[in-house]
CSV table of C-alpha atoms in Angstrom, one decimal:
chain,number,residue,atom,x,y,z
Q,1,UNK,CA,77.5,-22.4,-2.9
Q,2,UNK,CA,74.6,-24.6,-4.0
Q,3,UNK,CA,73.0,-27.7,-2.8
Q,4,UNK,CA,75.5,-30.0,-4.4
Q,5,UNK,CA,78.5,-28.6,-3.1
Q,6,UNK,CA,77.2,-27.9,0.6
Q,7,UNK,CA,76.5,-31.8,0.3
Q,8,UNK,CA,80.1,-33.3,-1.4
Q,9,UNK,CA,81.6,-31.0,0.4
Q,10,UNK,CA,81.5,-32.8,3.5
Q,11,UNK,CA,81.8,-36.4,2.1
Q,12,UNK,CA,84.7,-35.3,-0.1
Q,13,UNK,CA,86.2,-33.2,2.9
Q,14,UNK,CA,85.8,-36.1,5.5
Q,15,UNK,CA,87.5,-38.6,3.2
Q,16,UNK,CA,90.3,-36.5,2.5
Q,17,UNK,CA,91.0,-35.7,6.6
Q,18,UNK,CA,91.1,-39.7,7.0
Q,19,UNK,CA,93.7,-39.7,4.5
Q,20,UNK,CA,95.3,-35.5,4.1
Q,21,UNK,CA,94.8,-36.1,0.3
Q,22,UNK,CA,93.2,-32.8,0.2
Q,23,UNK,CA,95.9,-30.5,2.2
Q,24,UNK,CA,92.7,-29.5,4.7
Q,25,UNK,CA,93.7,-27.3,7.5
Q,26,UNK,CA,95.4,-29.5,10.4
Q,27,UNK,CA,95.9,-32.1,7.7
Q,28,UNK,CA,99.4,-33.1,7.7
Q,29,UNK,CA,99.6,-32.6,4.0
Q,30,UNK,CA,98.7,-29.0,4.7
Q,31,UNK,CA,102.0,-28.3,5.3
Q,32,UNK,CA,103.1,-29.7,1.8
Q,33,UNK,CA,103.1,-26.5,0.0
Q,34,UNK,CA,106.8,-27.1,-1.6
Q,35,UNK,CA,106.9,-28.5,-5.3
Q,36,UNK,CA,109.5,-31.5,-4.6
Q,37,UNK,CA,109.3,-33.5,-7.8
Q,38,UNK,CA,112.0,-32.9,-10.4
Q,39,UNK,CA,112.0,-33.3,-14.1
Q,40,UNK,CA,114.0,-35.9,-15.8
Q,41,UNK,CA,117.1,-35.0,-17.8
Q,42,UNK,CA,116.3,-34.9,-21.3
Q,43,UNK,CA,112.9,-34.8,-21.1
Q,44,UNK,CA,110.6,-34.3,-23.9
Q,45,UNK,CA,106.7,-34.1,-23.6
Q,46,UNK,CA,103.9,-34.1,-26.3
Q,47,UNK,CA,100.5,-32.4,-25.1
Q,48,UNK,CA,97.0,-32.8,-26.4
Q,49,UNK,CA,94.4,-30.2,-25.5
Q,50,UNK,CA,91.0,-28.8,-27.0
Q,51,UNK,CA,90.9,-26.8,-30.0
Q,52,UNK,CA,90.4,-23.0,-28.9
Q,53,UNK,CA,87.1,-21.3,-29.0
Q,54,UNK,CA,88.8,-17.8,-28.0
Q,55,UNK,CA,92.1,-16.4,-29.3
Q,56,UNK,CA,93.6,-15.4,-25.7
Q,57,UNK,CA,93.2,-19.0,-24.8
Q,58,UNK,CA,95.5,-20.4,-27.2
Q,59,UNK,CA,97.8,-17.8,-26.8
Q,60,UNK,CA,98.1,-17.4,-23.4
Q,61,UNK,CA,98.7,-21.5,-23.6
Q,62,UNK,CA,101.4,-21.2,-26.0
Q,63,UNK,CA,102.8,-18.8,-24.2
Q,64,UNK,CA,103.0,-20.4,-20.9
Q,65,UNK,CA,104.5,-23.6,-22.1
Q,66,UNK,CA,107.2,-21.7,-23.7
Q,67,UNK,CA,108.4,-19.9,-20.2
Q,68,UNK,CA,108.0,-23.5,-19.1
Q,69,UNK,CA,110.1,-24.8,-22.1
Q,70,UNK,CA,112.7,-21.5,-21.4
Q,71,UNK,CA,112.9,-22.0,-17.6
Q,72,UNK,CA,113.3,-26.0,-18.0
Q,73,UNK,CA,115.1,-26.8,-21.2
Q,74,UNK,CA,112.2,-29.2,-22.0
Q,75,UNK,CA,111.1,-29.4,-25.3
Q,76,UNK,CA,107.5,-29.1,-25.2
Q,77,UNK,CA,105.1,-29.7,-28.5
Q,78,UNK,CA,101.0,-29.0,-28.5
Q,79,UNK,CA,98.5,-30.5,-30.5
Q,80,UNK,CA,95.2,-29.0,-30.5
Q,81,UNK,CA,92.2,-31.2,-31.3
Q,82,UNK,CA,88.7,-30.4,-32.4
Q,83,UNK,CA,86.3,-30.5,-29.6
Q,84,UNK,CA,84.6,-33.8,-30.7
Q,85,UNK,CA,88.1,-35.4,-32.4
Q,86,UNK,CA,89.3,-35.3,-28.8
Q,87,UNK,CA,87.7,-38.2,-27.3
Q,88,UNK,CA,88.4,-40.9,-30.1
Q,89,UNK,CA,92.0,-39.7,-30.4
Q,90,UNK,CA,92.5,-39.9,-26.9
Q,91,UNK,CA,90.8,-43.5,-26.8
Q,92,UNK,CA,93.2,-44.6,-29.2
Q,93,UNK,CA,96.2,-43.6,-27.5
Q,94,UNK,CA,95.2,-45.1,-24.5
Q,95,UNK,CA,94.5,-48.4,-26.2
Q,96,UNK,CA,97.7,-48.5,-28.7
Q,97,UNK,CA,99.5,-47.3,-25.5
Q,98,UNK,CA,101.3,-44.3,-27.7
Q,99,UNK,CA,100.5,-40.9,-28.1
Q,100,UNK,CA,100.5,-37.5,-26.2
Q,101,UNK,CA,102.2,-38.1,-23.0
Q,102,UNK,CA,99.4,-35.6,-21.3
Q,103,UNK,CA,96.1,-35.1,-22.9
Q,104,UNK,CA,93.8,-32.4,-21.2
Q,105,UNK,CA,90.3,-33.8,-21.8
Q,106,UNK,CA,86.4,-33.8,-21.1
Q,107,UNK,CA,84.9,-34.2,-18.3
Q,108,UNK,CA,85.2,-38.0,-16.8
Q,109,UNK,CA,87.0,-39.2,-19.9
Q,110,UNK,CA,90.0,-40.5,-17.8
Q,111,UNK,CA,87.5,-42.2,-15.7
Q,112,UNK,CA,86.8,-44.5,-19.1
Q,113,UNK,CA,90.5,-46.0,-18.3
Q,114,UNK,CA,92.1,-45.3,-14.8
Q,115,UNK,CA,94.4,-48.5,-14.9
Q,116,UNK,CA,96.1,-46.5,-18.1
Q,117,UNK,CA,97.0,-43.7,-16.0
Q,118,UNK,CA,100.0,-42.2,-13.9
Q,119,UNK,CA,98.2,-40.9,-10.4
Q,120,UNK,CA,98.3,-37.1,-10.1
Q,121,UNK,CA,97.4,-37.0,-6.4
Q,122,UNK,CA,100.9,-35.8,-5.2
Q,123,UNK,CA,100.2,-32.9,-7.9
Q,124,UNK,CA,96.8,-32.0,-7.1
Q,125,UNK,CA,97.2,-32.1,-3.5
Q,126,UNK,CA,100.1,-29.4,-3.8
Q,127,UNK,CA,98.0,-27.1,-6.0
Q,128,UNK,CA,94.9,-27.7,-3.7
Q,129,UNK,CA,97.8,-26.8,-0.3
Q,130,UNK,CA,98.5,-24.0,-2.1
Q,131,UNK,CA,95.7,-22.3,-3.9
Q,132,UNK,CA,92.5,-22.9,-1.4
Q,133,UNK,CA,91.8,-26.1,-2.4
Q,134,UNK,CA,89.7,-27.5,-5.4
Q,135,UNK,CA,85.6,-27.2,-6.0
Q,136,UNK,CA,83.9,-29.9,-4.9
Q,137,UNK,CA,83.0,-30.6,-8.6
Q,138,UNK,CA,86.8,-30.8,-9.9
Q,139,UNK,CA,87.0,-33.2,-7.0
Q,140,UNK,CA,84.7,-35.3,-8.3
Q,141,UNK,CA,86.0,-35.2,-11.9
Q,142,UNK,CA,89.2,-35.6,-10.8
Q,143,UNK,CA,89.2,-38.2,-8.6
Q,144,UNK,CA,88.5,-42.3,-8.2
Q,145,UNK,CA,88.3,-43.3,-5.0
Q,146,UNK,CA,91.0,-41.8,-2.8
Q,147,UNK,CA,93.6,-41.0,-5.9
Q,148,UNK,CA,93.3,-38.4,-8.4
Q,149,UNK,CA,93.6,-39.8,-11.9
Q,150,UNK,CA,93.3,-36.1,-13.7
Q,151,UNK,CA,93.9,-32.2,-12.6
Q,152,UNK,CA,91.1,-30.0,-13.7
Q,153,UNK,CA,92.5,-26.9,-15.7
Q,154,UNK,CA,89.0,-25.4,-15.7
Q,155,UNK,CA,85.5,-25.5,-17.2
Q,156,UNK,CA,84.0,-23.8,-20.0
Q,157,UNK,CA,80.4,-23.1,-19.0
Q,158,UNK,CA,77.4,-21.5,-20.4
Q,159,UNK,CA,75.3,-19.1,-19.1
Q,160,UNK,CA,72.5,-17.4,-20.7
Q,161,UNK,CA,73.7,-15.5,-24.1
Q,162,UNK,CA,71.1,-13.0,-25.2
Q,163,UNK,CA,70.5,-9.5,-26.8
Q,164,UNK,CA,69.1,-6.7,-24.6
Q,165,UNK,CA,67.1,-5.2,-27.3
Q,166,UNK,CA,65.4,-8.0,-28.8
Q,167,UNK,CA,64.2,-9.3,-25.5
Q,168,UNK,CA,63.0,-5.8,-24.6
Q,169,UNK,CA,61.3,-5.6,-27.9
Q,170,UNK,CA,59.6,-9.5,-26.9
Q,171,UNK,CA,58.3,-7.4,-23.9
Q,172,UNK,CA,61.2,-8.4,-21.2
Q,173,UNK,CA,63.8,-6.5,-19.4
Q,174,UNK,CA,66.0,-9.5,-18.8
Q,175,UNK,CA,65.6,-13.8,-18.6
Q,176,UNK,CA,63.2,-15.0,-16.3
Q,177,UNK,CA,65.0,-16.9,-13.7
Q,178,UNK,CA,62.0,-19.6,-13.7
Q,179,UNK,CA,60.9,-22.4,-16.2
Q,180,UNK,CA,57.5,-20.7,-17.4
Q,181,UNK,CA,58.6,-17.5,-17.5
Q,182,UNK,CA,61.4,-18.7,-19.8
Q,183,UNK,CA,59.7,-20.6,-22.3
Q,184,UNK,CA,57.2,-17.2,-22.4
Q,185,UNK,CA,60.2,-15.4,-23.3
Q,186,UNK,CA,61.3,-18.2,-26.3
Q,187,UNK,CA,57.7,-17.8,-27.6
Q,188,UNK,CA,57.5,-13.7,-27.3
Q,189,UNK,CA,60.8,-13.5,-29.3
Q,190,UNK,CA,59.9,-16.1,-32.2
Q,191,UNK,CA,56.3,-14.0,-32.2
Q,192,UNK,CA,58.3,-11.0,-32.8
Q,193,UNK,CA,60.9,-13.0,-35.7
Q,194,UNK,CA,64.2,-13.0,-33.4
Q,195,UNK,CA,64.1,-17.0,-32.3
Q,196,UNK,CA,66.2,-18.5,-30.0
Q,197,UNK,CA,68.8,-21.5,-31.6
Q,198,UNK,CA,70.1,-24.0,-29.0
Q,199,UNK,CA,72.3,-27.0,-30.4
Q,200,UNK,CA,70.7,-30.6,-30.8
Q,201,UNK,CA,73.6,-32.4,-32.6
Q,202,UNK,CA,76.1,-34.0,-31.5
Q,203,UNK,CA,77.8,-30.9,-29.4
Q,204,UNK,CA,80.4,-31.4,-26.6
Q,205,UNK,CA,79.7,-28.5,-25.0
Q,206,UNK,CA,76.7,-26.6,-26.0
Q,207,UNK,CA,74.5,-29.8,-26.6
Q,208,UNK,CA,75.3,-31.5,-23.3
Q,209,UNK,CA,74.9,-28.4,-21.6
Q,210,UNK,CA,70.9,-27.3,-22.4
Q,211,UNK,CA,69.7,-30.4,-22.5
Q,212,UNK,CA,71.1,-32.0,-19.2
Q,213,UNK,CA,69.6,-28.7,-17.4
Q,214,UNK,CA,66.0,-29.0,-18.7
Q,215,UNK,CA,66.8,-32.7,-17.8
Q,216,UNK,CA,68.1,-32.4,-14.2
Q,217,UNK,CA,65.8,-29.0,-13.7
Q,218,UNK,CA,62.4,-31.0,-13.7
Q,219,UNK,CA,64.3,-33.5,-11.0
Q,220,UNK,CA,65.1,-36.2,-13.5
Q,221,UNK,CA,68.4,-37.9,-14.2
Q,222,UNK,CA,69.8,-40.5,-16.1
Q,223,UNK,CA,71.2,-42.5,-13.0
Q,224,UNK,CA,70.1,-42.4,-9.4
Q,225,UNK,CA,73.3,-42.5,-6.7
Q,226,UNK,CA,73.5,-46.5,-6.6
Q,227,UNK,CA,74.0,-46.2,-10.7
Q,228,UNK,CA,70.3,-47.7,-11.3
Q,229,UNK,CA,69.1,-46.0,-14.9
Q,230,UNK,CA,66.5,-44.0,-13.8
Q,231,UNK,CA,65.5,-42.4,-17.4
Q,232,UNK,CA,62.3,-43.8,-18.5
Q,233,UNK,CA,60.1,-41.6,-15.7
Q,234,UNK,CA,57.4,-39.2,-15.2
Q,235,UNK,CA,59.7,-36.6,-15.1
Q,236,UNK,CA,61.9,-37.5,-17.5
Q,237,UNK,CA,58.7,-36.6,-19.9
Q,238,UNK,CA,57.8,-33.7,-18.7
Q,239,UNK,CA,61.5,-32.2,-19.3
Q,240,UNK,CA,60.8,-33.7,-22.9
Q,241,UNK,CA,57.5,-32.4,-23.2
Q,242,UNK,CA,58.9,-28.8,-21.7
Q,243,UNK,CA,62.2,-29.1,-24.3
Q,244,UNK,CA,59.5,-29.4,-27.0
Q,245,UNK,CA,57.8,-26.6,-26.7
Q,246,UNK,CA,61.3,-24.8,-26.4
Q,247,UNK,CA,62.3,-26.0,-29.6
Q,248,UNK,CA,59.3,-25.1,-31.6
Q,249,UNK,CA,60.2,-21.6,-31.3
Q,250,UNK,CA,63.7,-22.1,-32.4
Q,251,UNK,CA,65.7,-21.2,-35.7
Q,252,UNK,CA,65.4,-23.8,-38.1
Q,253,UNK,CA,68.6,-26.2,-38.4
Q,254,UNK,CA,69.4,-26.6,-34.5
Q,255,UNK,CA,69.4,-30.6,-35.5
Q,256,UNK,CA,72.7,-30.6,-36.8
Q,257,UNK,CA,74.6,-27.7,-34.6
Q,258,UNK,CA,77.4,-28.4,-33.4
Q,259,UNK,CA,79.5,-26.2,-30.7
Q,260,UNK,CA,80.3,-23.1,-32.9
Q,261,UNK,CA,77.3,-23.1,-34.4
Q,262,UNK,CA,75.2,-21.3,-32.1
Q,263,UNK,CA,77.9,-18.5,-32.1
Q,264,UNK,CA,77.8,-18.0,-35.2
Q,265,UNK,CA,74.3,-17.4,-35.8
Q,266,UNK,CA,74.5,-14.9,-33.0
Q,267,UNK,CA,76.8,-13.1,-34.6
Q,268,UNK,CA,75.1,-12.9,-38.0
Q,269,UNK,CA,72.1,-11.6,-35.7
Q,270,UNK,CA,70.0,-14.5,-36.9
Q,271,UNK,CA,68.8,-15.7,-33.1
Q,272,UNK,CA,68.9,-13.7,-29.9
Q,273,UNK,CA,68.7,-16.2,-27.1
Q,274,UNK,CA,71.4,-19.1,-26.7
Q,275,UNK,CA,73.4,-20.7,-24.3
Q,276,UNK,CA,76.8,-20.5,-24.4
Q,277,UNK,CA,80.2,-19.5,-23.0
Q,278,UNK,CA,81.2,-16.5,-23.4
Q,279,UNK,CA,83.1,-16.7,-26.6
Q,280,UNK,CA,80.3,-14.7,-28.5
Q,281,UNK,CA,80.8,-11.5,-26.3
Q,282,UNK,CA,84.8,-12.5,-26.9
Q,283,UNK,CA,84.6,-12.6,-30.6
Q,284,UNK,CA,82.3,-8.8,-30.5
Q,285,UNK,CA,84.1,-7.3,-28.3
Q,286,UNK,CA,87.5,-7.7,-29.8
Q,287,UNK,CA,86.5,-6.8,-33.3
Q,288,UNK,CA,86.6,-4.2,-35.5
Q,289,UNK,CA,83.5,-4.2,-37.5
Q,290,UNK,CA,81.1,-1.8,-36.1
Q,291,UNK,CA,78.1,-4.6,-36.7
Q,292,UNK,CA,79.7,-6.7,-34.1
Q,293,UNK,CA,80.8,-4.0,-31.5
Q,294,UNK,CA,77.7,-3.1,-31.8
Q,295,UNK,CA,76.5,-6.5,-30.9
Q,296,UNK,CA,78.9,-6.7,-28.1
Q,297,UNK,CA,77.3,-3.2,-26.4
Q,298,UNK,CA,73.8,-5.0,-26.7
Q,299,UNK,CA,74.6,-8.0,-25.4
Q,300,UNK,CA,74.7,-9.4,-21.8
Q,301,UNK,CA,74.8,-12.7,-20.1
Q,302,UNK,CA,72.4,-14.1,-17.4
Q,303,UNK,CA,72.1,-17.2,-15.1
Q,304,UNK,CA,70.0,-20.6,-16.1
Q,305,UNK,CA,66.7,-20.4,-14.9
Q,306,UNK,CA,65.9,-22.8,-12.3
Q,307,UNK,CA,63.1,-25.5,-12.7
Q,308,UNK,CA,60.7,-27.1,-10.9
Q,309,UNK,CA,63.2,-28.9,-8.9
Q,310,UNK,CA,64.3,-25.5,-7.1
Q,311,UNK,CA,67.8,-25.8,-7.4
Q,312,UNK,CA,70.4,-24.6,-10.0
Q,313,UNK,CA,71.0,-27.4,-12.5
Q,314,UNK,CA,73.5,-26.1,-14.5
Q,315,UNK,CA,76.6,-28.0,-15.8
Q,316,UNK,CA,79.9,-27.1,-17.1
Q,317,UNK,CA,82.5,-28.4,-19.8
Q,318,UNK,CA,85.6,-29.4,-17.6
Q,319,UNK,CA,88.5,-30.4,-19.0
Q,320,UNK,CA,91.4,-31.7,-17.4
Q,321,UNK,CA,95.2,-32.8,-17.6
Q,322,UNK,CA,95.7,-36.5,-17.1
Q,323,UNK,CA,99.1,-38.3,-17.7
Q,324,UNK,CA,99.4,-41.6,-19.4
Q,325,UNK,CA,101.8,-44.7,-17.7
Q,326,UNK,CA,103.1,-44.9,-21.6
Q,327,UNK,CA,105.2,-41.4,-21.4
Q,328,UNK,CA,108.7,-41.6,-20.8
Q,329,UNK,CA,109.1,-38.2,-18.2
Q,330,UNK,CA,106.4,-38.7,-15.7
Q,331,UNK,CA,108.2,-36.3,-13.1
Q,332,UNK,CA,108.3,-33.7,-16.1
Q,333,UNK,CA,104.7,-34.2,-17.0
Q,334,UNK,CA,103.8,-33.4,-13.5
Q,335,UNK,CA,105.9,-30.9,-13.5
Q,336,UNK,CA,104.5,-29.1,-16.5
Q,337,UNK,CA,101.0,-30.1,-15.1
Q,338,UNK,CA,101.6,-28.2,-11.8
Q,339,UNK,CA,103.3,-25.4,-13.4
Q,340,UNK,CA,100.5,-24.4,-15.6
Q,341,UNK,CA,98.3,-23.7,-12.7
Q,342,UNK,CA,100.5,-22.0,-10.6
Q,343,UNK,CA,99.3,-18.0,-10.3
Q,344,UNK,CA,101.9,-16.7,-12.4
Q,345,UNK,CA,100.5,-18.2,-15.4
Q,346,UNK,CA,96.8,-18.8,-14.5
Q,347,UNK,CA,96.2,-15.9,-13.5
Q,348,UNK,CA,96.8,-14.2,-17.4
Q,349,UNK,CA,95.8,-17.3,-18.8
Q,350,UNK,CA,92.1,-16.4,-17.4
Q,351,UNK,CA,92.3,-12.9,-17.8
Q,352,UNK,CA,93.4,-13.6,-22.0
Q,353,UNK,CA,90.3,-15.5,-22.3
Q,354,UNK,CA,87.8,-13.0,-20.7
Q,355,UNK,CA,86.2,-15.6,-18.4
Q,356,UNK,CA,86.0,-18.8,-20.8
Q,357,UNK,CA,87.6,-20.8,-18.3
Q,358,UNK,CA,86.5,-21.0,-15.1
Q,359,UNK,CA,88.9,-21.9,-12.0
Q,360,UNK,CA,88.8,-24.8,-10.7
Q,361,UNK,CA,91.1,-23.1,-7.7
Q,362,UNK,CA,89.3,-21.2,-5.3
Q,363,UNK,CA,91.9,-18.8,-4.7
Q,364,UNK,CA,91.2,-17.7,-8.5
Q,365,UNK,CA,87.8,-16.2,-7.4
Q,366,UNK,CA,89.9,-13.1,-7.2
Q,367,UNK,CA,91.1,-13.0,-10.4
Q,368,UNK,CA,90.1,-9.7,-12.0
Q,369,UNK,CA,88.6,-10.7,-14.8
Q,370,UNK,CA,85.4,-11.4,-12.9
Q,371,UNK,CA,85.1,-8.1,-12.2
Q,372,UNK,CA,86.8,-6.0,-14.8
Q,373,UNK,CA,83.6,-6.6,-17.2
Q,374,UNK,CA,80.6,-7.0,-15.8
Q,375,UNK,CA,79.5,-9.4,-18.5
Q,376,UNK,CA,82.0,-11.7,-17.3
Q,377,UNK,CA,80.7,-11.6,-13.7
Q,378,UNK,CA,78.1,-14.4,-14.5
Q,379,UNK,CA,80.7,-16.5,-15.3
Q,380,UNK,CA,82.7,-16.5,-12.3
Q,381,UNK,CA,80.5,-19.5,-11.0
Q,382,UNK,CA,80.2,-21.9,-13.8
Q,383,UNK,CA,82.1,-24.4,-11.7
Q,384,UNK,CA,80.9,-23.8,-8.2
Q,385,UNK,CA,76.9,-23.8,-8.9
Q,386,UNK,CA,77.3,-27.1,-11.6
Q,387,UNK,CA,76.6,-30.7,-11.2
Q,388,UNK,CA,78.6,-33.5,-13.0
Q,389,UNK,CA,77.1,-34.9,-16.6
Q,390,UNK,CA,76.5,-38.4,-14.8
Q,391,UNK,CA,74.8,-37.1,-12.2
Q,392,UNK,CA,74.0,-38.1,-9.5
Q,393,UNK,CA,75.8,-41.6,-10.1
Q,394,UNK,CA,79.4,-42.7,-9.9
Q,395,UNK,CA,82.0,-41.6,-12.5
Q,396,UNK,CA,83.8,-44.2,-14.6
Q,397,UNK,CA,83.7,-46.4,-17.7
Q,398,UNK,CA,79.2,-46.1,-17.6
Q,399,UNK,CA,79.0,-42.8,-17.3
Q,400,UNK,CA,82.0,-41.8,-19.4
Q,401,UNK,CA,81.0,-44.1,-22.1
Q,402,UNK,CA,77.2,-43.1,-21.9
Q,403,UNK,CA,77.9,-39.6,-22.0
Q,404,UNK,CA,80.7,-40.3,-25.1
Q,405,UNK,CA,77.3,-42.2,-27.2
Q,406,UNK,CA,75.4,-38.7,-26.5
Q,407,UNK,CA,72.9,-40.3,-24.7
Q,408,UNK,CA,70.8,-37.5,-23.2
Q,409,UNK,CA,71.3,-35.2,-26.3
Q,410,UNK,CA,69.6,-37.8,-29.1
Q,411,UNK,CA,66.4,-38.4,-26.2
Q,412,UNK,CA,65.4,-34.7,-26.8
Q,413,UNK,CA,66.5,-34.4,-30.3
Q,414,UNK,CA,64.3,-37.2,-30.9
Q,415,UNK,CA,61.5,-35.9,-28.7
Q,416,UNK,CA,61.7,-32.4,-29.6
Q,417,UNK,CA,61.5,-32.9,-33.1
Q,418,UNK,CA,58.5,-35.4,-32.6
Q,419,UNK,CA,60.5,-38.3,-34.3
Q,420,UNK,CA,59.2,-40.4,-31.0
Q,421,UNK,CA,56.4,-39.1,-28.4
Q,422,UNK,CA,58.5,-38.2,-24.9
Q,423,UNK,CA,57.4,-41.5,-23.5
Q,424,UNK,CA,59.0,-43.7,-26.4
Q,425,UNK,CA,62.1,-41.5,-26.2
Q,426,UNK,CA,63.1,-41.8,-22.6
Q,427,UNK,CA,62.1,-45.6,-23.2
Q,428,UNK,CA,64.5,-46.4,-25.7
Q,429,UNK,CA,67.2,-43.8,-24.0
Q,430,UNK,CA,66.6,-46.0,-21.1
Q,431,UNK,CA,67.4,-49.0,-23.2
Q,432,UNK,CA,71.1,-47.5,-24.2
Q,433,UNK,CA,71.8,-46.5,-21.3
Q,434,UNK,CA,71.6,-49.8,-19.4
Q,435,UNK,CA,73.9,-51.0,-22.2
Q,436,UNK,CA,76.7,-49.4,-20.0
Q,437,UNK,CA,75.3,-49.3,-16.9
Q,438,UNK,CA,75.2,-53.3,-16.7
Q,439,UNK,CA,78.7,-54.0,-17.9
């Protein structure tokens, strides 16, 4: 467990024994393991999730909320949203007060507009009863205050994506697991014409992710834990000045990636190093063109390299199920809510999607598709080792908003690509983000 979740671990835990949110043992909601809530009659629901990035995620989502649909009589309808049309849609529904009735979404976007929102505790607390309890980090995505507001489904997260023989060709058996050694690798493999490619647009997941670890991995941050911006700092620069010499080794055209971009490169054998989830190995694996089972056999997946800090500073792309006050069947959105998590269908719904998704469950840790394939194992921790994107401040309109306006992202862009020095960058990203911070 890392640092993070030794340490919210105990605050999270001791709040929820004052109050038996969290079902720990000799709580009295530890006992609450029945599902009491019942749907209305005649209920109808309209879901909003995230576009797929892997087949067997879609499908094994379809497919659930039909036996829901088949055992309930409910009629049921998904829409599935790109990754960065989610967060305006879901914006707008909550403003117009119409819309999906339940909209899984990013991160701490319910935290953007709590007083909009059915509370989920009573549903969250069952699963948590039931199922080990939650990671600290869904805790803190989930919750505001003492109430939960949204129930994680899971977290993409990205670990190191790379190509055994290229790196071995740079003159590396595997990815260093340190800053230096890293950034040697980057330059060996752009000395020997097989660059690395990480996103710098705009990119939910991909962008967010790279850039927020370099960020946090030299001990910087955009907020400190009283919400003061805390960007324009000496080390705020030196992850700039580290993420620029990272970029000059990668393909040419990260500037405008967005989230599939990076996989497709990969897959066209155009870079050999990137951070993603492990949709790449998904697409090579299942295919049947010999160039990309052949990538698939060459490929692996390793850990983010820690930073001077000396702790993992990894994140994750969580997404979770929150219920707007505006839908006429709250008992059946629950219902559909809770029944999506139970084993029965999370445990195939992992399995279908090789490891995309990781658990926000800990009884899920046994789920055989961390062990099936060892080059899913690395994945089996996205959500335990990871930190929140609005770390190490609170969660709510700020940091949801902040995060929304990619701040982080456009400070290395524009420092990596030498539109601004470091210094000037993490000035002026200081600027925006006090924009939201003193609101």
């Amino acid at each position: 467990m890392s640092d993070f979740s030794r340490r919210d671990l105990f605050k999270i835990g001791a709040g929820a024994a004052a109050g038996g949110a969290l079902g720990l043992p000799g709580s009295a909601a530890a006992q609450a393991t029945e599902w009491t809530i019942k749907p209305e009659k005649g209920a109808k629901l309209r879901i909003m999730r995230p576009s797929k990035f892997v087949q067997g995620d879609e499908t094994l989502f379809i497919e659930n909320t039909k036996k829901y649909q088949q055992q309930t009589g409910i009629e049921v309808k998904i829409d599935f949203e790109g990754w960065e049309d989610l967060v305006p849609k879901t914006a707008v529904s909550a403003n117009v007060g119409k819309g999906a009735d339940v909209v899984y979404g990013w991160h701490d976007l319910a935290h953007q507009f709590p007083e909009k929102l059915v509370p989920l505790t009573d549903v969250a607390t069952y699963l948590s009863n039931k199922y080990e309890g939650f990671y600290p980090l869904a805790q803190k995505y989930g919750k505001r205050g003492n109430t939960w507001i949204q129930v994680p489904l899971g977290a993409s997260g990205a670990k190191m994506n790379y190509r055994k023989s290229m790196i071995k060709e740079a003159g590396f058996e595997t990815v260093p697991q340190d800053f230096p050694g890293f950034l040697k690798l980057c330059q060996a493999l752009k000395a020997k014409s097989k660059p690395p490619g990480f996103a710098l647009g705009n990119a939910v997941g991909d962008g967010n992710g790279w850039t927020h670890w370099v960020l946090w991995g030299f001990g910087a941050k955009m907020v400190d834990e009283k919400d003061n911006v805390v960007l324009d700092r000496p080390e705020t620069v030196a992850a700039l000045e580290y993420a620029k010499q990272m970029y000059d080794t990668f393909i040419p055209g990260t500037l405008s990636w967005q989230d599939p971009s990076n996989n497709k490169a990969f897959l066209d054998g155009q870079i050999s190093l990137t951070a993603n989830g492990i949709s790449i190995y998904y697409v090579a694996k299942g295919s049947t063109d010999p160039t990309l089972k052949a990538i698939a056999e060459d490929m692996d997946h390793a850990a983010f390299p820690v930073g001077p800090v000396g702790k993992p500073s990894e994140s994750c792309t969580m997404v979770s199920a929150m219920l707007f006050k505006y839908c006429k069947f709250p008992n059946a959105a629950k219902d559909y809510i809770r029944f999506m998590m139970e084993k029965e269908q999370l445990d195939p719904f992992l399995e279908a999607a090789l490891g995309y998704w990781g658990h926000p469950l800990k009884y899920y840790e046994k789920n055989k598709v961390w062990t099936s394939d060892p080059k899913a194992t690395p994945y089996r921790e996205v959500i335990s080792r990871a930190l929140w994107l609005g770390y190490s401040g609170s969660l709510g309109y700020a940091s949801a908003s902040a995060l929304a306006d990619y701040i982080v992202v456009n400070m290395f862009a524009s420092a990596c690509t030498g539109q601004k020095s470091p210094k000037e960058a993490a000035a002026e990203a200081q600027k925006r983000a006090e924009r939201y911070y003193k609101i």
